[in-house]
PDB file of C-alpha atoms and ligand atoms in Angstrom:
ATOM      1  CA  MET A   1      48.616  45.554 -19.332  1.00  0.00           C
ATOM      2  CA  ALA A   2      45.687  46.355 -21.546  1.00  0.00           C
ATOM      3  CA  TRP A   3      44.238  46.198 -18.321  1.00  0.00           C
ATOM      4  CA  ILE A   4      45.896  49.198 -16.487  1.00  0.00           C
ATOM      5  CA  LEU A   5      44.834  51.086 -19.663  1.00  0.00           C
ATOM      6  CA  ALA A   6      41.443  50.093 -19.145  1.00  0.00           C
ATOM      7  CA  LEU A   7      41.077  50.936 -15.314  1.00  0.00           C
ATOM      8  CA  LEU A   8      42.530  54.138 -16.630  1.00  0.00           C
ATOM      9  CA  LEU A   9      39.663  54.786 -18.962  1.00  0.00           C
ATOM     10  CA  ILE A  10      37.348  53.357 -16.464  1.00  0.00           C
ATOM     11  CA  SER A  11      39.066  55.806 -13.462  1.00  0.00           C
ATOM     12  CA  ALA A  12      38.709  58.848 -15.861  1.00  0.00           C
ATOM     13  CA  ALA A  13      34.985  58.556 -16.721  1.00  0.00           C
ATOM     14  CA  PRO A  14      32.626  60.259 -14.721  1.00  0.00           C
ATOM     15  CA  LEU A  15      31.725  58.550 -11.760  1.00  0.00           C
ATOM     16  CA  PRO A  16      27.952  58.347 -10.477  1.00  0.00           C
ATOM     17  CA  ALA A  17      27.670  60.483  -6.981  1.00  0.00           C
ATOM     18  CA  GLN A  18      28.905  57.993  -4.625  1.00  0.00           C
ATOM     19  CA  ASP A  19      27.076  57.981  -0.851  1.00  0.00           C
ATOM     20  CA  HIS A  20      30.295  55.816   0.196  1.00  0.00           C
ATOM     21  CA  PRO A  21      34.151  55.187  -0.241  1.00  0.00           C
ATOM     22  CA  GLN A  22      34.980  53.392  -3.091  1.00  0.00           C
ATOM     23  CA  LEU A  23      35.531  49.609  -2.660  1.00  0.00           C
ATOM     24  CA  HIS A  24      37.068  47.499  -5.039  1.00  0.00           C
ATOM     25  CA  VAL A  25      36.361  44.122  -5.614  1.00  0.00           C
ATOM     26  CA  ILE A  26      38.388  41.446  -7.435  1.00  0.00           C
ATOM     27  CA  ALA A  27      36.752  37.894  -8.485  1.00  0.00           C
ATOM     28  CA  PHE A  28      38.038  34.684  -9.985  1.00  0.00           C
ATOM     29  CA  GLY A  29      37.282  32.648 -12.164  1.00  0.00           C
ATOM     30  CA  ALA A  30      39.070  29.478 -14.349  1.00  0.00           C
ATOM     31  CA  HIS A  31      36.370  30.467 -17.022  1.00  0.00           C
ATOM     32  CA  PRO A  32      36.027  33.621 -18.795  1.00  0.00           C
ATOM     33  CA  ASP A  33      32.870  33.583 -17.869  1.00  0.00           C
ATOM     34  CA  ASP A  34      32.613  31.967 -14.691  1.00  0.00           C
ATOM     35  CA  CYS A  35      32.808  35.333 -12.976  1.00  0.00           C
ATOM     36  CA  ASP A  36      29.988  36.868 -14.939  1.00  0.00           C
ATOM     37  CA  LEU A  37      27.459  33.474 -14.093  1.00  0.00           C
ATOM     38  CA  ARG A  38      28.231  34.018 -10.357  1.00  0.00           C
ATOM     39  CA  ALA A  39      28.621  37.130  -9.467  1.00  0.00           C
ATOM     40  CA  GLY A  40      27.812  39.853 -12.881  1.00  0.00           C
ATOM     41  CA  GLY A  41      25.062  41.355 -11.462  1.00  0.00           C
ATOM     42  CA  LEU A  42      27.351  42.188  -8.158  1.00  0.00           C
ATOM     43  CA  ALA A  43      29.808  43.350 -10.376  1.00  0.00           C
ATOM     44  CA  ALA A  44      27.243  45.874 -12.708  1.00  0.00           C
ATOM     45  CA  LYS A  45      25.872  46.942  -9.002  1.00  0.00           C
ATOM     46  CA  TYR A  46      29.184  48.176  -7.842  1.00  0.00           C
ATOM     47  CA  ALA A  47      30.322  49.670 -11.206  1.00  0.00           C
ATOM     48  CA  ALA A  48      27.264  51.904 -11.231  1.00  0.00           C
ATOM     49  CA  ALA A  49      27.395  53.291  -8.082  1.00  0.00           C
ATOM     50  CA  GLY A  50      31.308  54.206  -8.637  1.00  0.00           C
ATOM     51  CA  ASP A  51      33.354  51.405  -7.400  1.00  0.00           C
ATOM     52  CA  LEU A  52      36.009  49.399  -9.209  1.00  0.00           C
ATOM     53  CA  VAL A  53      35.804  46.009 -10.157  1.00  0.00           C
ATOM     54  CA  LYS A  54      37.483  43.902 -11.850  1.00  0.00           C
ATOM     55  CA  PHE A  55      37.039  39.759 -13.005  1.00  0.00           C
ATOM     56  CA  VAL A  56      40.038  37.693 -13.585  1.00  0.00           C
ATOM     57  CA  SER A  57      40.078  34.858 -15.956  1.00  0.00           C
ATOM     58  CA  LEU A  58      43.069  32.260 -14.364  1.00  0.00           C
ATOM     59  CA  THR A  59      42.636  30.107 -17.767  1.00  0.00           C
ATOM     60  CA  ASN A  60      42.200  31.792 -21.504  1.00  0.00           C
ATOM     61  CA  GLY A  61      39.560  28.875 -22.367  1.00  0.00           C
ATOM     62  CA  ASP A  62      41.302  27.429 -25.357  1.00  0.00           C
ATOM     63  CA  ALA A  63      39.582  24.272 -24.292  1.00  0.00           C
ATOM     64  CA  GLY A  64      35.955  24.904 -24.077  1.00  0.00           C
ATOM     65  CA  HIS A  65      34.648  24.155 -27.280  1.00  0.00           C
ATOM     66  CA  TYR A  66      33.759  21.262 -29.625  1.00  0.00           C
ATOM     67  CA  ALA A  67      34.555  22.220 -33.268  1.00  0.00           C
ATOM     68  CA  GLU A  68      38.104  25.369 -32.322  1.00  0.00           C
ATOM     69  CA  GLY A  69      40.318  25.279 -29.050  1.00  0.00           C
ATOM     70  CA  GLY A  70      44.104  26.337 -29.217  1.00  0.00           C
ATOM     71  CA  GLY A  71      45.325  29.691 -29.961  1.00  0.00           C
ATOM     72  CA  PRO A  72      42.551  30.873 -31.882  1.00  0.00           C
ATOM     73  CA  LEU A  73      39.977  29.806 -29.640  1.00  0.00           C
ATOM     74  CA  ALA A  74      41.765  31.825 -26.010  1.00  0.00           C
ATOM     75  CA  LYS A  75      42.122  34.855 -28.573  1.00  0.00           C
ATOM     76  CA  ARG A  76      37.959  34.713 -29.684  1.00  0.00           C
ATOM     77  CA  ARG A  77      36.977  34.375 -25.945  1.00  0.00           C
ATOM     78  CA  ARG A  78      39.634  36.698 -24.293  1.00  0.00           C
ATOM     79  CA  THR A  79      37.567  39.280 -27.029  1.00  0.00           C
ATOM     80  CA  GLU A  80      34.202  37.797 -25.225  1.00  0.00           C
ATOM     81  CA  ALA A  81      35.974  38.281 -21.912  1.00  0.00           C
ATOM     82  CA  MET A  82      36.997  41.774 -22.413  1.00  0.00           C
ATOM     83  CA  GLU A  83      33.538  43.033 -24.761  1.00  0.00           C
ATOM     84  CA  ALA A  84      31.276  41.343 -21.956  1.00  0.00           C
ATOM     85  CA  GLY A  85      33.461  43.294 -19.198  1.00  0.00           C
ATOM     86  CA  ARG A  86      33.077  47.027 -21.748  1.00  0.00           C
ATOM     87  CA  ARG A  87      29.197  46.517 -21.238  1.00  0.00           C
ATOM     88  CA  ILE A  88      28.899  46.299 -17.327  1.00  0.00           C
ATOM     89  CA  GLY A  89      31.912  48.454 -16.863  1.00  0.00           C
ATOM     90  CA  ILE A  90      34.620  46.422 -15.086  1.00  0.00           C
ATOM     91  CA  VAL A  91      37.595  45.333 -16.186  1.00  0.00           C
ATOM     92  CA  TYR A  92      38.357  41.963 -17.499  1.00  0.00           C
ATOM     93  CA  GLU A  93      41.684  40.040 -17.419  1.00  0.00           C
ATOM     94  CA  VAL A  94      42.261  37.044 -19.032  1.00  0.00           C
ATOM     95  CA  LEU A  95      45.597  35.009 -17.792  1.00  0.00           C
ATOM     96  CA  ASP A  96      47.086  32.505 -20.346  1.00  0.00           C
ATOM     97  CA  ASN A  97      46.882  29.186 -18.217  1.00  0.00           C
ATOM     98  CA  HIS A  98      45.649  26.333 -20.407  1.00  0.00           C
ATOM     99  CA  ASP A  99      41.439  25.447 -20.207  1.00  0.00           C
ATOM    100  CA  GLY A 100      41.237  22.337 -18.022  1.00  0.00           C
ATOM    101  CA  GLU A 101      44.860  21.878 -17.102  1.00  0.00           C
ATOM    102  CA  LEU A 102      44.772  24.252 -14.311  1.00  0.00           C
ATOM    103  CA  MET A 103      46.813  22.773 -11.116  1.00  0.00           C
ATOM    104  CA  PRO A 104      47.375  25.213  -7.773  1.00  0.00           C
ATOM    105  CA  THR A 105      50.717  26.095  -8.178  1.00  0.00           C
ATOM    106  CA  LEU A 106      53.139  28.781  -6.442  1.00  0.00           C
ATOM    107  CA  ALA A 107      53.607  29.808  -9.688  1.00  0.00           C
ATOM    108  CA  VAL A 108      50.195  30.359  -9.934  1.00  0.00           C
ATOM    109  CA  ARG A 109      49.271  31.710  -6.758  1.00  0.00           C
ATOM    110  CA  ARG A 110      51.977  34.472  -7.201  1.00  0.00           C
ATOM    111  CA  GLN A 111      49.642  35.556  -9.986  1.00  0.00           C
ATOM    112  CA  VAL A 112      46.921  35.390  -7.697  1.00  0.00           C
ATOM    113  CA  ILE A 113      48.622  37.346  -4.712  1.00  0.00           C
ATOM    114  CA  ARG A 114      49.620  39.735  -7.388  1.00  0.00           C
ATOM    115  CA  GLU A 115      46.225  40.533  -9.189  1.00  0.00           C
ATOM    116  CA  ILE A 116      44.369  41.225  -5.394  1.00  0.00           C
ATOM    117  CA  ARG A 117      46.909  43.370  -3.963  1.00  0.00           C
ATOM    118  CA  GLU A 118      47.702  45.625  -7.406  1.00  0.00           C
ATOM    119  CA  TRP A 119      44.079  46.054  -6.960  1.00  0.00           C
ATOM    120  CA  HIS A 120      44.126  46.690  -3.072  1.00  0.00           C
ATOM    121  CA  ALA A 121      41.249  44.612  -2.851  1.00  0.00           C
ATOM    122  CA  ASP A 122      39.260  44.983   0.037  1.00  0.00           C
ATOM    123  CA  ILE A 123      36.390  42.327  -1.494  1.00  0.00           C
ATOM    124  CA  VAL A 124      37.821  39.012  -3.233  1.00  0.00           C
ATOM    125  CA  LEU A 125      35.126  36.575  -5.068  1.00  0.00           C
ATOM    126  CA  ALA A 126      36.094  32.877  -5.890  1.00  0.00           C
ATOM    127  CA  PRO A 127      34.430  29.343  -6.138  1.00  0.00           C
ATOM    128  CA  ARG A 128      34.109  26.879  -3.869  1.00  0.00           C
ATOM    129  CA  SER A 129      37.174  24.217  -3.821  1.00  0.00           C
ATOM    130  CA  ASN A 130      34.241  21.701  -3.828  1.00  0.00           C
ATOM    131  CA  ASP A 131      32.868  21.753  -7.712  1.00  0.00           C
ATOM    132  CA  TYR A 132      32.381  18.757 -10.296  1.00  0.00           C
ATOM    133  CA  HIS A 133      35.271  21.156 -12.721  1.00  0.00           C
ATOM    134  CA  PRO A 134      39.117  20.292 -12.176  1.00  0.00           C
ATOM    135  CA  ASP A 135      39.618  24.208 -12.996  1.00  0.00           C
ATOM    136  CA  HIS A 136      37.157  25.273 -10.596  1.00  0.00           C
ATOM    137  CA  ARG A 137      38.345  23.450  -7.797  1.00  0.00           C
ATOM    138  CA  ASN A 138      41.810  24.505  -8.251  1.00  0.00           C
ATOM    139  CA  THR A 139      40.924  28.186  -8.937  1.00  0.00           C
ATOM    140  CA  GLY A 140      38.944  28.026  -5.156  1.00  0.00           C
ATOM    141  CA  ILE A 141      42.428  26.304  -3.630  1.00  0.00           C
ATOM    142  CA  VAL A 142      44.680  28.820  -5.197  1.00  0.00           C
ATOM    143  CA  VAL A 143      42.296  31.549  -3.756  1.00  0.00           C
ATOM    144  CA  GLN A 144      42.444  30.060  -0.242  1.00  0.00           C
ATOM    145  CA  ASP A 145      46.033  29.371  -0.321  1.00  0.00           C
ATOM    146  CA  ALA A 146      45.726  33.667  -1.048  1.00  0.00           C
ATOM    147  CA  ALA A 147      44.273  34.957   1.539  1.00  0.00           C
ATOM    148  CA  TYR A 148      46.827  35.473   4.118  1.00  0.00           C
ATOM    149  CA  MET A 149      49.768  35.637   2.033  1.00  0.00           C
ATOM    150  CA  VAL A 150      47.989  39.140   0.465  1.00  0.00           C
ATOM    151  CA  THR A 151      49.457  40.015   3.776  1.00  0.00           C
ATOM    152  CA  VAL A 152      52.975  39.217   4.106  1.00  0.00           C
ATOM    153  CA  PRO A 153      55.401  40.960   2.943  1.00  0.00           C
ATOM    154  CA  ASP A 154      58.520  38.602   1.811  1.00  0.00           C
ATOM    155  CA  ILE A 155      55.907  36.291  -0.312  1.00  0.00           C
ATOM    156  CA  VAL A 156      55.930  38.519  -3.637  1.00  0.00           C
ATOM    157  CA  THR A 157      57.864  40.811  -3.365  1.00  0.00           C
ATOM    158  CA  ASP A 158      57.856  43.250  -5.887  1.00  0.00           C
ATOM    159  CA  VAL A 159      54.038  44.148  -5.499  1.00  0.00           C
ATOM    160  CA  PRO A 160      53.812  45.381  -1.571  1.00  0.00           C
ATOM    161  CA  ALA A 161      52.138  43.233   0.875  1.00  0.00           C
ATOM    162  CA  LEU A 162      48.195  44.878   2.185  1.00  0.00           C
ATOM    163  CA  ARG A 163      48.152  45.834   5.328  1.00  0.00           C
ATOM    164  CA  LYS A 164      44.476  44.842   5.517  1.00  0.00           C
ATOM    165  CA  ASN A 165      43.497  41.312   4.528  1.00  0.00           C
ATOM    166  CA  PRO A 166      40.405  42.047   2.962  1.00  0.00           C
ATOM    167  CA  VAL A 167      36.946  40.366   2.951  1.00  0.00           C
ATOM    168  CA  PHE A 168      37.707  36.256   0.986  1.00  0.00           C
ATOM    169  CA  LEU A 169      33.647  35.447  -0.154  1.00  0.00           C
ATOM    170  CA  TYR A 170      32.453  32.398  -2.630  1.00  0.00           C
ATOM    171  CA  TYR A 171      30.398  32.342  -5.229  1.00  0.00           C
ATOM    172  CA  SER A 172      27.186  30.309  -4.923  1.00  0.00           C
ATOM    173  CA  ASP A 173      26.919  26.381  -5.632  1.00  0.00           C
ATOM    174  CA  ARG A 174      24.913  23.482  -5.419  1.00  0.00           C
ATOM    175  CA  PHE A 175      26.820  21.086  -4.277  1.00  0.00           C
ATOM    176  CA  GLN A 176      26.270  19.142  -1.030  1.00  0.00           C
ATOM    177  CA  ARG A 177      29.490  17.816  -0.058  1.00  0.00           C
ATOM    178  CA  PRO A 178      31.895  18.064   2.332  1.00  0.00           C
ATOM    179  CA  GLN A 179      29.129  20.902   3.434  1.00  0.00           C
ATOM    180  CA  PRO A 180      26.387  22.900   1.449  1.00  0.00           C
ATOM    181  CA  PHE A 181      27.238  26.679  -0.024  1.00  0.00           C
ATOM    182  CA  ARG A 182      25.898  28.593   3.133  1.00  0.00           C
ATOM    183  CA  PRO A 183      24.481  31.687   2.129  1.00  0.00           C
ATOM    184  CA  ASP A 184      25.947  34.603   4.202  1.00  0.00           C
ATOM    185  CA  ILE A 185      25.000  37.826   1.991  1.00  0.00           C
ATOM    186  CA  VAL A 186      22.240  37.402  -0.705  1.00  0.00           C
ATOM    187  CA  VAL A 187      21.832  40.546  -2.869  1.00  0.00           C
ATOM    188  CA  SER A 188      18.951  41.183  -5.338  1.00  0.00           C
ATOM    189  CA  ILE A 189      20.345  42.030  -8.874  1.00  0.00           C
ATOM    190  CA  ASP A 190      16.614  42.660  -9.837  1.00  0.00           C
ATOM    191  CA  ASP A 191      17.841  46.321 -11.050  1.00  0.00           C
ATOM    192  CA  VAL A 192      21.310  44.890 -13.226  1.00  0.00           C
ATOM    193  CA  TYR A 193      19.512  42.201 -14.170  1.00  0.00           C
ATOM    194  CA  ASP A 194      19.417  43.151 -17.598  1.00  0.00           C
ATOM    195  CA  LYS A 195      22.957  44.559 -17.743  1.00  0.00           C
ATOM    196  CA  LYS A 196      23.800  40.740 -16.227  1.00  0.00           C
ATOM    197  CA  ILE A 197      21.841  39.170 -19.164  1.00  0.00           C
ATOM    198  CA  ASP A 198      23.953  41.509 -21.691  1.00  0.00           C
ATOM    199  CA  MET A 199      26.680  40.462 -20.061  1.00  0.00           C
ATOM    200  CA  LEU A 200      26.402  36.326 -20.819  1.00  0.00           C
ATOM    201  CA  ASP A 201      24.911  37.942 -23.972  1.00  0.00           C
ATOM    202  CA  ALA A 202      28.802  38.789 -25.128  1.00  0.00           C
ATOM    203  CA  HIS A 203      30.366  34.966 -24.592  1.00  0.00           C
ATOM    204  CA  VAL A 204      29.251  33.799 -27.785  1.00  0.00           C
ATOM    205  CA  SER A 205      31.558  30.839 -27.849  1.00  0.00           C
ATOM    206  CA  GLN A 206      30.379  29.488 -24.606  1.00  0.00           C
ATOM    207  CA  PHE A 207      26.433  30.113 -24.040  1.00  0.00           C
ATOM    208  CA  TYR A 208      25.191  29.654 -27.537  1.00  0.00           C
ATOM    209  CA  GLU A 209      27.645  27.133 -28.667  1.00  0.00           C
ATOM    210  CA  TRP A 210      29.640  25.018 -26.423  1.00  0.00           C
ATOM    211  CA  LEU A 211      27.554  24.731 -23.793  1.00  0.00           C
ATOM    212  CA  PRO A 212      24.336  23.790 -26.023  1.00  0.00           C
ATOM    213  CA  TRP A 213      26.621  21.464 -27.513  1.00  0.00           C
ATOM    214  CA  HIS A 214      27.941  19.952 -24.837  1.00  0.00           C
ATOM    215  CA  ASP A 215      23.972  19.263 -23.009  1.00  0.00           C
ATOM    216  CA  GLY A 216      22.969  18.202 -26.745  1.00  0.00           C
ATOM    217  CA  ILE A 217      20.376  21.725 -27.280  1.00  0.00           C
ATOM    218  CA  LEU A 218      22.502  22.654 -29.653  1.00  0.00           C
ATOM    219  CA  ASN A 219      19.811  22.697 -31.918  1.00  0.00           C
ATOM    220  CA  GLN A 220      17.452  25.404 -30.020  1.00  0.00           C
ATOM    221  CA  VAL A 221      19.742  28.285 -29.953  1.00  0.00           C
ATOM    222  CA  PRO A 222      17.875  30.781 -32.723  1.00  0.00           C
ATOM    223  CA  LYS A 223      20.593  32.306 -34.714  1.00  0.00           C
ATOM    224  CA  ASP A 224      18.928  35.615 -34.340  1.00  0.00           C
ATOM    225  CA  PRO A 225      20.807  37.830 -31.979  1.00  0.00           C
ATOM    226  CA  GLU A 226      17.807  38.752 -30.230  1.00  0.00           C
ATOM    227  CA  ALA A 227      16.109  35.577 -30.209  1.00  0.00           C
ATOM    228  CA  ARG A 228      19.094  34.170 -28.694  1.00  0.00           C
ATOM    229  CA  LYS A 229      18.870  36.764 -26.220  1.00  0.00           C
ATOM    230  CA  GLN A 230      15.928  35.874 -25.247  1.00  0.00           C
ATOM    231  CA  TRP A 231      16.283  32.120 -25.357  1.00  0.00           C
ATOM    232  CA  LEU A 232      19.744  33.186 -22.921  1.00  0.00           C
ATOM    233  CA  ARG A 233      16.936  34.476 -20.977  1.00  0.00           C
ATOM    234  CA  SER A 234      14.667  31.548 -20.122  1.00  0.00           C
ATOM    235  CA  GLN A 235      17.569  29.350 -19.251  1.00  0.00           C
ATOM    236  CA  GLU A 236      18.915  31.331 -16.526  1.00  0.00           C
ATOM    237  CA  PRO A 237      16.376  30.731 -13.246  1.00  0.00           C
ATOM    238  CA  ASP A 238      13.052  32.853 -12.841  1.00  0.00           C
ATOM    239  CA  ALA A 239      13.614  32.781  -9.165  1.00  0.00           C
ATOM    240  CA  VAL A 240      15.125  33.314  -6.156  1.00  0.00           C
ATOM    241  CA  PRO A 241      16.223  29.344  -4.417  1.00  0.00           C
ATOM    242  CA  PRO A 242      13.818  29.038  -1.333  1.00  0.00           C
ATOM    243  CA  GLU A 243      17.189  28.055   0.864  1.00  0.00           C
ATOM    244  CA  TRP A 244      18.572  32.105   0.504  1.00  0.00           C
ATOM    245  CA  LEU A 245      15.531  33.452   1.478  1.00  0.00           C
ATOM    246  CA  THR A 246      16.354  33.666   5.341  1.00  0.00           C
ATOM    247  CA  SER A 247      19.096  35.560   4.280  1.00  0.00           C
ATOM    248  CA  LEU A 248      17.638  37.815   2.015  1.00  0.00           C
ATOM    249  CA  LYS A 249      15.032  38.543   4.557  1.00  0.00           C
ATOM    250  CA  LYS A 250      17.283  39.947   7.134  1.00  0.00           C
ATOM    251  CA  SER A 251      18.400  42.692   4.177  1.00  0.00           C
ATOM    252  CA  TYR A 252      15.503  43.620   2.926  1.00  0.00           C
ATOM    253  CA  GLY A 253      12.525  42.994   4.926  1.00  0.00           C
ATOM    254  CA  ALA A 254       9.329  43.552   3.628  1.00  0.00           C
ATOM    255  CA  GLN A 255      10.746  44.030  -0.015  1.00  0.00           C
ATOM    256  CA  THR A 256      11.863  40.194  -0.117  1.00  0.00           C
ATOM    257  CA  ALA A 257       8.789  38.853  -1.544  1.00  0.00           C
ATOM    258  CA  SER A 258       8.944  41.170  -5.105  1.00  0.00           C
ATOM    259  CA  ILE A 259      12.625  40.172  -5.353  1.00  0.00           C
ATOM    260  CA  ARG A 260      13.394  37.872  -8.399  1.00  0.00           C
ATOM    261  CA  HIS A 261      16.413  37.719  -9.304  1.00  0.00           C
ATOM    262  CA  ALA A 262      19.720  37.171  -6.748  1.00  0.00           C
ATOM    263  CA  GLU A 263      23.022  36.201  -5.796  1.00  0.00           C
ATOM    264  CA  ALA A 264      24.791  34.935  -2.493  1.00  0.00           C
ATOM    265  CA  PHE A 265      28.305  34.621  -1.083  1.00  0.00           C
ATOM    266  CA  GLU A 266      29.561  32.936   1.748  1.00  0.00           C
ATOM    267  CA  ILE A 267      32.309  34.609   3.942  1.00  0.00           C
ATOM    268  CA  THR A 268      35.392  32.350   4.025  1.00  0.00           C
ATOM    269  CA  GLU A 269      37.135  31.466   7.048  1.00  0.00           C
ATOM    270  CA  TYR A 270      40.436  32.279   5.838  1.00  0.00           C
ATOM    271  CA  GLY A 271      40.206  36.414   5.068  1.00  0.00           C
ATOM    272  CA  ARG A 272      38.858  39.369   7.692  1.00  0.00           C
ATOM    273  CA  GLN A 273      35.620  38.162   9.470  1.00  0.00           C
ATOM    274  CA  PRO A 274      33.307  41.123   8.636  1.00  0.00           C
ATOM    275  CA  SER A 275      31.407  42.815  11.109  1.00  0.00           C
ATOM    276  CA  GLU A 276      26.982  43.233  10.320  1.00  0.00           C
ATOM    277  CA  ALA A 277      27.729  46.805  10.386  1.00  0.00           C
ATOM    278  CA  GLU A 278      31.119  45.921   7.851  1.00  0.00           C
ATOM    279  CA  ILE A 279      29.330  43.590   5.419  1.00  0.00           C
ATOM    280  CA  ARG A 280      26.380  46.968   5.197  1.00  0.00           C
ATOM    281  CA  LYS A 281      29.794  48.883   4.370  1.00  0.00           C
ATOM    282  CA  LEU A 282      31.092  46.430   1.885  1.00  0.00           C
ATOM    283  CA  PHE A 283      27.437  45.808   0.309  1.00  0.00           C
ATOM    284  CA  PRO A 284      25.589  49.235   0.699  1.00  0.00           C
ATOM    285  CA  PHE A 285      23.167  48.334  -1.567  1.00  0.00           C
ATOM    286  CA  PHE A 286      20.678  47.137   0.794  1.00  0.00           C
ATOM    287  CA  PRO A 287      17.832  49.410   2.256  1.00  0.00           C
ATOM    288  CA  LYS A 288      18.506  51.060   5.553  1.00  0.00           C
ATOM    289  CA  LYS A 289      17.335  48.998   8.412  1.00  0.00           C
ATOM    290  CA  GLN A 290      14.242  50.794  10.153  1.00  0.00           C
TER     291      GLN A 290
HETATM  292 ZN1   ZN B   1      34.598  27.683 -15.512  1.00  0.00          ZN
END
């Protein structure tokens, strides 16, 4: 129960002054770097504001390398994930399901229901179920399958059901069929962008070994830790995608033109449907309306 200890440590740390009720946010990914890529900036913003964030990887990542695998790789990736979480001040848990073999089974659904309930989540984040990777797809399905069940007391009876269904959000993605991602909520992460890069930098086995190897560019990765971090930064997009701008403008108005980095989310149909006023409470980062 390392996450309980981590939560206690985070809870014991002096919190930044909070101008809103503390929010509980939980994000699911298939692999120990998935949440980081899509919501690392958002998580860093919540953590800086004194809110509680947990990332959960549904697999242990034990197939994510070209020269390593199995138990030793799973251990390495868990250590990297813990470090990534530490760097932005959130809890990170890696479940011991095999990488590349995740199925939307009842057992995994129960794991997800427990996680959401134990975190008393206000917001749940997960991928959509349209994706090139079966683990990502199945993570999307299993979180959708939990979206109503977290409120049903006779399901997973050892953890009390939530009386209020959380808001469930999808991460952004580039898949077009059966329908493209819809950027309902777009958040500027310029203020925490360095922290996000720092978080990604903790996943050495992924961003400096496995993914560049898979893309055939392993020889481009600098050996020096500071140089490779700069290289990692150069690989990330340096502008907000044009299709997010309308939504960004709705929240940031005239500031939109100066925003360079953002993360976008789609409100799913399965959790609570928040009003505009509630979205502003759940995302206390937007400039006040004039
Ligand atoms: Zn992944």
